[in-house]
Amino acid sequence: MTSPPRVRVLFDETSIARRNEELAREVVASNPENLLVVAVLKGSFMFAADLIRALHRAGISPQVEFIHLSSYRSGIVSSGQVTILRDVESEVRDRDVLLVDDILESGRTAAFAKDLLMARGAKRVLTAVLLEKPGKQAVSIQADFVGFTCPDVFVVGYGMDVAHSFRQLPFVGVVDYLDKEPDLFGGT
Ligand code: IMP
Ligand code: MG
């Protein structure tokens, strides 16, 4: 039996939990009204689950929705095309929306979702991302709330995967073998 790959911790559980409380306070400071949280599946599910509970502690009672987007990744490289695999069900017209995603890299996923919700008449679409990879942006979008700046490595854990593995990790880390053989891995 081969031993499981080692994952080096980049952002640990305690730091993420602390940052989520700060992010929730930043969201409160933006004075959201009739807030609808839209979590971008799949990668953001854990971040969104923690962030909305932090929002609750910070005194906000949002409604929560999901959108499943695919950015057609081949291996660990994004192709740049975004499609909707599952859409939100709620009406967004005249509402403040908080879009929650795991990583802002090229910015295409977040920009696509933001444009879509604005086109449907949202009053404001604010974006919260756990991680931002600087210098990788292909489209211009500024996240309103950013958990951490992430080095230019492929990360997993805390909802993020390689071929559906590692999502369960309570921290964000780097799989040791990924830097060596990136083409071996598919997934979203
Ligand atoms: P963007 O559209 O290029 O900004 O890419 C954002 C999406 O790509 C995120 O929602 C993630 O699903 C995925 N992604 C980008 N970098 C990573 C990574 O390092 N690990 C896991 N997923 C990633
Ligand atoms: Mg994603």
GROMACS .gro file of C-alpha atoms and ligand atoms in nm:
model
  212
    1MET     CA    1   0.000   0.000   0.000
    2THR     CA    2   0.129   0.347  -0.083
    3SER     CA    3   0.123   0.599   0.198
    4PRO     CA    4  -0.122   0.890   0.157
    5PRO     CA    5   0.026   1.212   0.016
    6ARG     CA    6   0.138   1.464   0.271
    7VAL     CA    7  -0.036   1.798   0.285
    8ARG     CA    8   0.165   2.094   0.408
    9VAL     CA    9  -0.047   2.337   0.609
   10LEU     CA   10  -0.066   2.689   0.469
   11PHE     CA   11  -0.359   2.832   0.668
   12ASP     CA   12  -0.450   2.644   0.985
   13GLU     CA   13  -0.789   2.592   1.143
   14THR     CA   14  -0.744   2.853   1.414
   15SER     CA   15  -0.630   3.126   1.174
   16ILE     CA   16  -0.920   3.054   0.939
   17ALA     CA   17  -1.172   3.063   1.225
   18ARG     CA   18  -1.032   3.394   1.352
   19ARG     CA   19  -1.033   3.545   1.004
   20ASN     CA   20  -1.394   3.436   0.943
   21GLU     CA   21  -1.507   3.634   1.248
   22GLU     CA   22  -1.322   3.941   1.116
   23LEU     CA   23  -1.472   3.898   0.770
   24ALA     CA   24  -1.820   3.877   0.921
   25ARG     CA   25  -1.760   4.208   1.098
   26GLU     CA   26  -1.640   4.361   0.771
   27VAL     CA   27  -1.959   4.240   0.602
   28VAL     CA   28  -2.167   4.397   0.882
   29ALA     CA   29  -1.981   4.725   0.832
   30SER     CA   30  -2.095   4.730   0.468
   31ASN     CA   31  -2.455   4.765   0.594
   32PRO     CA   32  -2.618   4.487   0.395
   33GLU     CA   33  -2.995   4.501   0.360
   34ASN     CA   34  -3.217   4.200   0.294
   35LEU     CA   35  -2.898   4.001   0.241
   36LEU     CA   36  -2.883   3.692   0.021
   37VAL     CA   37  -2.566   3.487   0.053
   38VAL     CA   38  -2.486   3.294  -0.266
   39ALA     CA   39  -2.222   3.027  -0.214
   40VAL     CA   40  -2.040   2.909  -0.525
   41LEU     CA   41  -2.028   2.529  -0.524
   42LYS     CA   42  -1.846   2.319  -0.476
   43GLY     CA   43  -1.524   2.460  -0.337
   44SER     CA   44  -1.674   2.723  -0.108
   45PHE     CA   45  -1.909   2.499   0.088
   46MET     CA   46  -1.699   2.483   0.403
   47PHE     CA   47  -1.597   2.848   0.398
   48ALA     CA   48  -1.958   2.951   0.335
   49ALA     CA   49  -2.083   2.730   0.620
   50ASP     CA   50  -1.839   2.890   0.863
   51LEU     CA   51  -1.886   3.243   0.730
   52ILE     CA   52  -2.265   3.238   0.757
   53ARG     CA   53  -2.242   3.118   1.116
   54ALA     CA   54  -1.998   3.401   1.183
   55LEU     CA   55  -2.247   3.637   1.018
   56HIS     CA   56  -2.513   3.506   1.253
   57ARG     CA   57  -2.289   3.577   1.554
   58ALA     CA   58  -2.225   3.923   1.411
   59GLY     CA   59  -2.600   3.989   1.409
   60ILE     CA   60  -2.695   3.931   1.044
   61SER     CA   61  -2.976   3.697   0.937
   62PRO     CA   62  -2.912   3.632   0.568
   63GLN     CA   63  -3.095   3.400   0.338
   64VAL     CA   64  -2.862   3.143   0.186
   65GLU     CA   65  -2.852   3.008  -0.168
   66PHE     CA   66  -2.615   2.815  -0.390
   67ILE     CA   67  -2.491   2.833  -0.744
   68HIS     CA   68  -2.281   2.558  -0.896
   69LEU     CA   69  -2.035   2.688  -1.151
   70SER     CA   70  -1.780   2.500  -1.351
   71SER     CA   71  -1.470   2.671  -1.479
   72TYR     CA   72  -1.375   2.375  -1.700
   73ARG     CA   73  -1.049   2.296  -1.538
   74SER     CA   74  -0.820   2.059  -1.717
   75GLY     CA   75  -0.594   1.920  -1.447
   76ILE     CA   76  -0.512   2.217  -1.228
   77VAL     CA   77  -0.522   2.477  -1.506
   78SER     CA   78  -0.833   2.684  -1.574
   79SER     CA   79  -0.954   2.707  -1.933
   80GLY     CA   80  -1.130   3.034  -1.879
   81GLN     CA   81  -1.484   2.926  -1.967
   82VAL     CA   82  -1.750   2.935  -1.697
   83THR     CA   83  -2.086   2.754  -1.714
   84ILE     CA   84  -2.378   2.723  -1.475
   85LEU     CA   85  -2.433   2.365  -1.354
   86ARG     CA   86  -2.702   2.464  -1.103
   87ASP     CA   87  -2.857   2.807  -1.073
   88VAL     CA   88  -2.988   3.003  -0.773
   89GLU     CA   89  -3.362   2.970  -0.717
   90SER     CA   90  -3.425   3.295  -0.534
   91GLU     CA   91  -3.518   3.628  -0.683
   92VAL     CA   92  -3.220   3.862  -0.651
   93ARG     CA   93  -3.383   4.180  -0.780
   94ASP     CA   94  -3.324   4.482  -0.554
   95ARG     CA   95  -3.136   4.272  -0.300
   96ASP     CA   96  -2.788   4.292  -0.156
   97VAL     CA   97  -2.605   3.973  -0.248
   98LEU     CA   98  -2.292   3.835  -0.088
   99LEU     CA   99  -2.120   3.603  -0.333
  100VAL     CA  100  -1.896   3.355  -0.151
  101ASP     CA  101  -1.620   3.167  -0.328
  102ASP     CA  102  -1.310   2.976  -0.227
  103ILE     CA  103  -1.039   3.130  -0.445
  104LEU     CA  104  -1.010   3.427  -0.671
  105GLU     CA  105  -0.748   3.339  -0.927
  106SER     CA  106  -0.814   3.462  -1.282
  107GLY     CA  107  -1.126   3.627  -1.145
  108ARG     CA  108  -1.339   3.475  -1.422
  109THR     CA  109  -1.564   3.271  -1.191
  110ALA     CA  110  -1.637   3.562  -0.959
  111ALA     CA  111  -1.679   3.809  -1.245
  112PHE     CA  112  -1.917   3.574  -1.425
  113ALA     CA  113  -2.132   3.524  -1.116
  114LYS     CA  114  -2.130   3.891  -1.027
  115ASP     CA  115  -2.231   3.997  -1.380
  116LEU     CA  116  -2.509   3.737  -1.383
  117LEU     CA  117  -2.658   3.855  -1.052
  118MET     CA  118  -2.624   4.222  -1.142
  119ALA     CA  119  -2.796   4.153  -1.477
  120ARG     CA  120  -3.084   4.002  -1.278
  121GLY     CA  121  -3.127   4.328  -1.094
  122ALA     CA  122  -2.938   4.279  -0.768
  123LYS     CA  123  -2.890   4.608  -0.587
  124ARG     CA  124  -2.530   4.525  -0.487
  125VAL     CA  125  -2.320   4.216  -0.535
  126LEU     CA  126  -2.041   4.200  -0.279
  127THR     CA  127  -1.783   3.924  -0.308
  128ALA     CA  128  -1.613   3.733  -0.028
  129VAL     CA  129  -1.330   3.495  -0.112
  130LEU     CA  130  -1.130   3.290   0.131
  131LEU     CA  131  -0.815   3.319  -0.078
  132GLU     CA  132  -0.681   3.554  -0.341
  133LYS     CA  133  -0.387   3.467  -0.563
  134PRO     CA  134  -0.229   3.797  -0.662
  135GLY     CA  135  -0.087   3.848  -1.009
  136LYS     CA  136  -0.311   3.583  -1.166
  137GLN     CA  137  -0.607   3.798  -1.260
  138ALA     CA  138  -0.725   3.787  -1.621
  139VAL     CA  139  -1.040   3.993  -1.573
  140SER     CA  140  -1.080   4.297  -1.357
  141ILE     CA  141  -1.273   4.224  -1.041
  142GLN     CA  142  -1.196   4.340  -0.691
  143ALA     CA  143  -1.315   4.111  -0.411
  144ASP     CA  144  -1.478   4.313  -0.133
  145PHE     CA  145  -1.374   4.073   0.144
  146VAL     CA  146  -1.060   3.861   0.125
  147GLY     CA  147  -0.961   3.603   0.386
  148PHE     CA  148  -0.597   3.556   0.296
  149THR     CA  149  -0.349   3.626   0.020
  150CYS     CA  150  -0.243   3.290  -0.121
  151PRO     CA  151   0.095   3.206  -0.274
  152ASP     CA  152   0.093   3.088  -0.635
  153VAL     CA  153   0.057   2.717  -0.557
  154PHE     CA  154  -0.234   2.478  -0.602
  155VAL     CA  155  -0.406   2.448  -0.266
  156VAL     CA  156  -0.649   2.193  -0.123
  157GLY     CA  157  -0.856   2.145   0.188
  158TYR     CA  158  -1.129   2.341   0.365
  159GLY     CA  159  -1.363   2.250   0.078
  160MET     CA  160  -1.108   2.265  -0.204
  161ASP     CA  161  -1.012   1.952  -0.394
  162VAL     CA  162  -0.800   1.766  -0.638
  163ALA     CA  163  -1.026   1.519  -0.815
  164HIS     CA  164  -1.272   1.538  -0.521
  165SER     CA  165  -1.013   1.447  -0.259
  166PHE     CA  166  -0.893   1.660   0.033
  167ARG     CA  167  -1.213   1.866   0.069
  168GLN     CA  168  -1.260   1.731   0.424
  169LEU     CA  169  -0.941   1.883   0.562
  170PRO     CA  170  -1.014   2.152   0.822
  171PHE     CA  171  -0.716   2.359   0.699
  172VAL     CA  172  -0.581   2.486   0.366
  173GLY     CA  173  -0.265   2.317   0.246
  174VAL     CA  174  -0.047   2.209  -0.042
  175VAL     CA  175  -0.019   1.848  -0.154
  176ASP     CA  176   0.347   1.764  -0.182
  177TYR     CA  177   0.322   1.569  -0.508
  178LEU     CA  178   0.120   1.838  -0.688
  179ASP     CA  179   0.414   2.060  -0.761
  180LYS     CA  180   0.587   1.765  -0.928
  181GLU     CA  181   0.322   1.604  -1.149
  182PRO     CA  182   0.036   1.849  -1.196
  183ASP     CA  183  -0.104   1.682  -1.510
  184LEU     CA  184  -0.211   1.370  -1.325
  185PHE     CA  185  -0.512   1.534  -1.167
  186GLY     CA  186  -0.851   1.620  -1.311
  187GLY     CA  187  -1.155   1.751  -1.126
  188THR     CA  188  -1.337   2.077  -1.074
  189IMP     P1  189  -1.081   3.175  -1.137
  189IMP     O1  190  -1.209   3.164  -1.215
  189IMP     O2  191  -0.959   3.159  -1.225
  189IMP     O3  192  -1.073   3.296  -1.048
  189IMP     O4  193  -1.071   3.046  -1.049
  189IMP     C1  194  -1.146   3.032  -0.940
  189IMP     C2  195  -1.184   2.887  -0.921
  189IMP     O5  196  -1.079   2.797  -0.958
  189IMP     C3  197  -1.206   2.867  -0.773
  189IMP     O6  198  -1.342   2.882  -0.746
  189IMP     C4  199  -1.157   2.728  -0.750
  189IMP     O7  200  -1.264   2.637  -0.765
  189IMP     C5  201  -1.058   2.700  -0.858
  189IMP     N1  202  -0.919   2.711  -0.810
  189IMP     C6  203  -0.829   2.804  -0.844
  189IMP     N2  204  -0.711   2.782  -0.783
  189IMP     C7  205  -0.729   2.673  -0.707
  189IMP     C8  206  -0.644   2.601  -0.616
  189IMP     O8  207  -0.527   2.634  -0.591
  189IMP     N3  208  -0.698   2.493  -0.556
  189IMP     C9  209  -0.827   2.453  -0.579
  189IMP     N4  210  -0.909   2.517  -0.661
  189IMP    C10  211  -0.861   2.627  -0.725
  190MG      MG  212  -1.475   2.709  -0.734
   0.00000   0.00000   0.00000
